CSV table of C-alpha atoms in Angstrom, one decimal:
chain,number,residue,atom,x,y,z
A,90,SER,CA,-15.0,-17.0,11.1
A,91,GLN,CA,-14.6,-13.3,11.6
A,92,THR,CA,-17.4,-11.2,13.1
A,93,ILE,CA,-17.9,-7.6,13.9
A,94,HIS,CA,-20.1,-6.3,16.7
A,95,GLN,CA,-21.2,-2.8,17.0
A,96,TRP,CA,-23.5,-1.3,19.7
A,97,PRO,CA,-25.8,0.1,20.6
A,98,ALA,CA,-28.1,-0.3,17.6
A,99,THR,CA,-30.0,2.9,18.3
A,100,LEU,CA,-29.3,5.9,20.6
A,101,VAL,CA,-31.1,9.1,21.3
A,102,GLN,CA,-29.0,11.7,23.1
A,103,PRO,CA,-29.6,15.3,24.1
A,104,VAL,CA,-27.4,18.1,22.8
A,105,GLY,CA,-24.3,18.6,24.9
A,106,SER,CA,-24.2,15.0,26.3
A,107,PRO,CA,-21.3,12.7,25.8
A,108,LEU,CA,-21.1,9.8,23.4
A,109,SER,CA,-19.4,6.4,23.3
A,110,LEU,CA,-19.9,3.9,20.5
A,111,GLU,CA,-18.1,0.6,20.6
A,112,CYS,CA,-17.0,-1.8,18.0
A,113,THR,CA,-15.2,-5.1,18.4
A,114,VAL,CA,-13.9,-7.6,15.9
A,115,GLU,CA,-13.5,-11.3,16.5
A,116,GLY,CA,-11.7,-14.0,14.6
A,117,THR,CA,-8.8,-12.0,13.2
A,118,SER,CA,-5.7,-10.1,14.3
A,119,ASN,CA,-4.3,-6.7,13.6
A,120,PRO,CA,-7.2,-5.5,11.4
A,121,ASN,CA,-7.5,-2.1,10.0
A,122,LEU,CA,-10.5,-0.4,11.7
A,123,TYR,CA,-12.8,2.3,10.4
A,124,TRP,CA,-15.6,4.6,11.5
A,125,TYR,CA,-17.9,5.9,8.8
A,126,ARG,CA,-20.9,8.2,9.1
A,127,GLN,CA,-23.9,8.1,6.8
A,128,ALA,CA,-26.1,11.1,6.8
A,129,ALA,CA,-29.7,10.9,5.5
A,130,GLY,CA,-29.6,11.0,1.7
A,131,ARG,CA,-25.9,11.2,1.5
A,132,GLY,CA,-23.1,8.8,1.0
A,133,LEU,CA,-20.6,7.3,3.4
A,134,GLN,CA,-18.1,9.7,5.0
A,135,LEU,CA,-14.9,8.2,6.5
A,136,LEU,CA,-14.4,9.7,9.9
A,137,PHE,CA,-11.4,7.8,11.4
A,138,TYR,CA,-9.2,4.8,10.6
A,139,SER,CA,-6.7,2.9,12.5
A,140,VAL,CA,-3.9,0.6,11.5
A,141,GLY,CA,-2.9,-0.5,15.0
A,142,ILE,CA,-3.3,0.0,18.7
A,143,GLY,CA,-3.2,3.7,19.6
A,144,GLN,CA,-2.8,4.7,15.9
A,145,ILE,CA,-5.7,6.9,14.8
A,146,SER,CA,-6.0,9.0,11.7
A,147,SER,CA,-8.8,11.5,11.3
A,148,GLU,CA,-10.2,12.3,7.9
A,149,VAL,CA,-12.3,15.4,8.7
A,150,PRO,CA,-12.2,17.9,11.5
A,151,GLN,CA,-15.2,17.4,13.7
A,152,ASN,CA,-16.7,17.1,17.2
A,153,LEU,CA,-15.7,13.5,17.4
A,154,SER,CA,-12.7,11.4,18.5
A,155,ALA,CA,-11.7,7.8,18.2
A,156,SER,CA,-9.5,5.5,20.2
A,157,ARG,CA,-8.2,2.0,19.8
A,158,PRO,CA,-7.3,0.7,23.3
A,159,GLN,CA,-7.0,-3.0,22.1
A,160,ASP,CA,-6.2,-4.6,18.9
A,161,ARG,CA,-9.8,-5.5,18.0
A,162,GLN,CA,-11.6,-2.7,19.8
A,163,PHE,CA,-12.5,0.7,18.3
A,164,ILE,CA,-14.4,3.4,20.1
A,165,LEU,CA,-16.0,6.5,18.8
A,166,SER,CA,-16.5,9.3,21.3
A,167,SER,CA,-17.7,12.9,21.8
A,168,LYS,CA,-17.5,15.1,24.9
A,169,LYS,CA,-20.5,17.2,23.8
A,170,LEU,CA,-22.9,16.2,21.1
A,171,LEU,CA,-24.2,18.6,18.5
A,172,LEU,CA,-27.4,18.3,16.5
A,173,SER,CA,-25.3,17.8,13.4
A,174,ASP,CA,-23.8,14.7,14.8
A,175,SER,CA,-27.0,12.8,14.1
A,176,GLY,CA,-26.7,10.0,11.6
A,177,PHE,CA,-26.0,6.4,11.0
A,178,TYR,CA,-22.5,5.3,12.2
A,179,LEU,CA,-20.8,2.3,10.8
A,180,CYS,CA,-17.8,0.5,12.0
A,181,ALA,CA,-15.8,-1.6,9.5
A,182,TRP,CA,-12.6,-3.7,9.3
A,183,ASN,CA,-10.3,-5.1,6.7
A,184,LEU,CA,-6.9,-6.6,6.4
A,185,PHE,CA,-3.9,-4.9,4.9
A,186,GLY,CA,-3.9,-5.0,1.1
A,187,VAL,CA,-5.6,-3.2,-1.8
A,188,HIS,CA,-7.7,-6.3,-2.8
A,189,THR,CA,-9.3,-6.9,0.5
A,190,GLU,CA,-12.9,-5.9,1.0
A,191,ALA,CA,-14.1,-4.3,4.2
A,192,PHE,CA,-16.7,-5.9,6.5
A,193,PHE,CA,-19.2,-3.8,8.2
A,194,GLY,CA,-21.1,-3.8,11.5
A,195,GLN,CA,-24.9,-3.4,11.7
A,196,GLY,CA,-24.6,0.3,12.4
A,197,THR,CA,-25.8,2.7,15.2
A,198,ARG,CA,-28.6,5.1,14.5
A,199,LEU,CA,-27.7,8.2,16.6
A,200,THR,CA,-30.3,10.9,17.0
A,201,VAL,CA,-29.3,14.0,18.9
A,202,VAL,CA,-32.2,16.0,20.2
B,159,GLY,CA,-7.7,12.6,-4.4
B,160,ASP,CA,-9.6,9.4,-5.1
B,161,SER,CA,-13.3,9.7,-5.9
B,162,VAL,CA,-16.3,7.6,-7.0
B,163,THR,CA,-19.2,8.9,-8.9
B,164,GLN,CA,-22.4,6.9,-9.3
B,165,MET,CA,-25.7,7.7,-10.8
B,166,GLU,CA,-28.2,9.6,-8.7
B,167,GLY,CA,-31.2,7.8,-7.5
B,168,PRO,CA,-33.7,6.7,-6.7
B,169,VAL,CA,-34.2,4.1,-9.3
B,170,THR,CA,-37.6,2.4,-9.6
B,171,LEU,CA,-38.0,-0.7,-11.7
B,172,SER,CA,-40.7,-3.3,-12.3
B,173,GLU,CA,-39.9,-6.9,-11.4
B,174,GLU,CA,-37.9,-8.7,-14.1
B,175,ALA,CA,-36.6,-5.4,-15.6
B,176,PHE,CA,-33.0,-4.9,-16.5
B,177,LEU,CA,-30.9,-3.0,-14.1
B,178,THR,CA,-27.8,-0.8,-14.8
B,179,ILE,CA,-26.3,1.5,-12.1
B,180,ASN,CA,-23.4,3.5,-13.5
B,181,CYS,CA,-20.2,4.0,-11.6
B,182,THR,CA,-17.0,5.9,-12.6
B,183,TYR,CA,-13.9,6.5,-10.6
B,184,THR,CA,-10.7,8.6,-10.4
B,185,ALA,CA,-7.7,7.1,-8.6
B,186,THR,CA,-4.0,7.0,-8.8
B,187,GLY,CA,-2.3,3.6,-9.3
B,188,TYR,CA,-4.4,0.5,-9.6
B,189,PRO,CA,-7.3,0.4,-7.3
B,190,SER,CA,-9.6,-2.5,-6.6
B,191,LEU,CA,-13.3,-1.9,-7.2
B,192,PHE,CA,-16.3,-3.1,-5.2
B,193,TRP,CA,-20.1,-3.0,-5.1
B,194,TYR,CA,-21.7,-3.0,-1.7
B,195,VAL,CA,-25.4,-3.4,-0.9
B,196,GLN,CA,-27.2,-2.0,2.1
B,197,TYR,CA,-30.7,-3.3,3.1
B,198,PRO,CA,-32.8,-1.0,5.2
B,199,GLY,CA,-31.5,-0.5,8.8
B,200,GLU,CA,-28.4,-2.6,8.2
B,201,GLY,CA,-24.7,-2.3,7.5
B,202,LEU,CA,-23.1,-2.8,4.1
B,203,GLN,CA,-22.5,-6.2,2.6
B,204,LEU,CA,-20.0,-6.9,-0.2
B,205,LEU,CA,-21.9,-7.8,-3.4
B,206,LEU,CA,-19.0,-8.3,-5.8
B,207,LYS,CA,-15.5,-7.1,-6.5
B,208,ALA,CA,-12.8,-6.9,-9.2
B,209,THR,CA,-9.1,-6.4,-8.6
B,210,LYS,CA,-7.7,-5.7,-12.0
B,211,ALA,CA,-8.6,-4.4,-15.4
B,212,ASP,CA,-11.1,-6.5,-17.4
B,213,ASP,CA,-12.0,-8.6,-14.4
B,214,LYS,CA,-15.7,-9.3,-14.1
B,215,GLY,CA,-17.2,-9.6,-10.6
B,216,SER,CA,-20.4,-11.5,-10.2
B,217,ASN,CA,-22.8,-12.6,-7.4
B,218,LYS,CA,-26.5,-13.3,-7.1
B,219,GLY,CA,-27.1,-12.5,-10.8
B,220,PHE,CA,-25.3,-9.1,-10.5
B,221,GLU,CA,-22.3,-8.4,-12.7
B,222,ALA,CA,-19.8,-5.6,-13.1
B,223,THR,CA,-16.7,-5.3,-15.3
B,224,TYR,CA,-13.5,-3.3,-14.4
B,225,ARG,CA,-13.0,-1.0,-17.4
B,226,LYS,CA,-9.7,0.8,-17.0
B,227,GLU,CA,-10.0,2.6,-20.3
B,228,THR,CA,-13.3,4.3,-19.3
B,229,THR,CA,-12.6,4.2,-15.5
B,230,SER,CA,-15.9,2.6,-15.0
B,231,PHE,CA,-17.5,-0.3,-13.0
B,232,HIS,CA,-21.2,-0.4,-13.9
B,233,LEU,CA,-23.5,-2.7,-12.0
B,234,GLU,CA,-25.9,-4.8,-14.1
B,235,LYS,CA,-28.6,-7.4,-13.5
B,236,GLY,CA,-30.7,-9.0,-16.2
B,237,SER,CA,-33.9,-9.5,-14.2
B,238,VAL,CA,-34.4,-7.7,-10.8
B,239,GLN,CA,-36.6,-9.0,-8.0
B,240,VAL,CA,-38.5,-7.2,-5.2
B,241,SER,CA,-35.9,-8.6,-2.8
B,242,ASP,CA,-33.2,-6.6,-4.6
B,243,SER,CA,-34.6,-3.3,-3.3
B,244,ALA,CA,-31.8,-1.7,-1.4
B,245,VAL,CA,-29.1,1.0,-1.6
B,246,TYR,CA,-26.1,0.1,-3.8
B,247,PHE,CA,-22.7,1.6,-3.2
B,248,CYS,CA,-19.8,1.6,-5.6
B,249,ALA,CA,-16.3,1.8,-3.9
B,250,LEU,CA,-12.6,1.7,-4.7
B,251,SER,CA,-9.7,0.7,-2.6
B,252,ALA,CA,-6.4,2.5,-2.9
B,253,SER,CA,-3.4,3.2,-0.8
B,254,ALA,CA,-3.7,5.9,1.9
B,255,SER,CA,-0.4,7.8,1.6
B,256,GLY,CA,1.8,7.5,4.6
B,257,ALA,CA,-0.7,5.4,6.5
B,258,GLY,CA,0.1,1.8,5.6
B,259,SER,CA,-3.5,1.0,5.0
B,260,TYR,CA,-5.8,0.9,2.0
B,261,GLN,CA,-8.9,3.1,2.3
B,262,LEU,CA,-12.2,2.5,0.8
B,263,THR,CA,-13.7,5.5,-1.0
B,264,PHE,CA,-17.5,5.2,-1.6
B,265,GLY,CA,-19.9,6.7,-4.0
B,266,LYS,CA,-23.0,8.4,-2.6
B,267,GLY,CA,-25.2,5.3,-3.1
B,268,THR,CA,-28.1,4.6,-5.4
B,269,LYS,CA,-31.4,3.6,-3.9
B,270,LEU,CA,-33.2,0.9,-5.9
B,271,SER,CA,-36.9,0.1,-5.5
B,272,VAL,CA,-38.3,-2.9,-7.4
B,273,ILE,CA,-42.1,-3.0,-7.6
B,274,PRO,CA,-44.1,-6.2,-8.3
């Protein structure tokens, strides 16, 4: 069966420090991969999606970047965190097709102080 | 672009009450529609889905019908329980132009609290 792992679960980082969140998927090949951010009291904002290794699309301009070095690995990074980067970050995957649902990781609670 | 609008929360109900959470959408083409549930501190889980007009998705006593004429996908449950307390997200899946993938677009979520 397919599983998705996302870590760490919680993270407290000072302003200006770097960030690296990792997500891996098991049990499937060539998934579409997604990073979402959920700010307090707000909905889910799509940050990045990837349809293949090295292929990253960004939905909104921001202080973050994403990379996909392997088929089932998706990394969210920042060189210098801002206070506004605080939030709940969710990784997700699905397979190609309009009818396929997405499967989500457990999320990372990032607090920038 | 595609969008999903769902009723503002929070919603507070007594146990065994009837639940409706409204969801409407705008999209080009023929999207698939989903309801996800998020329990505190966790990721999202698929609750139900519908892939074409007039389809009814159902799971754990929850139901939603894909209404193309009203572009709606309202979530209903006849008798809620305390364990149903969570945030509920309506979502649609549509083609991302030029990307070869299908993106999920989410509503802002509706927080449901069920009290004994």
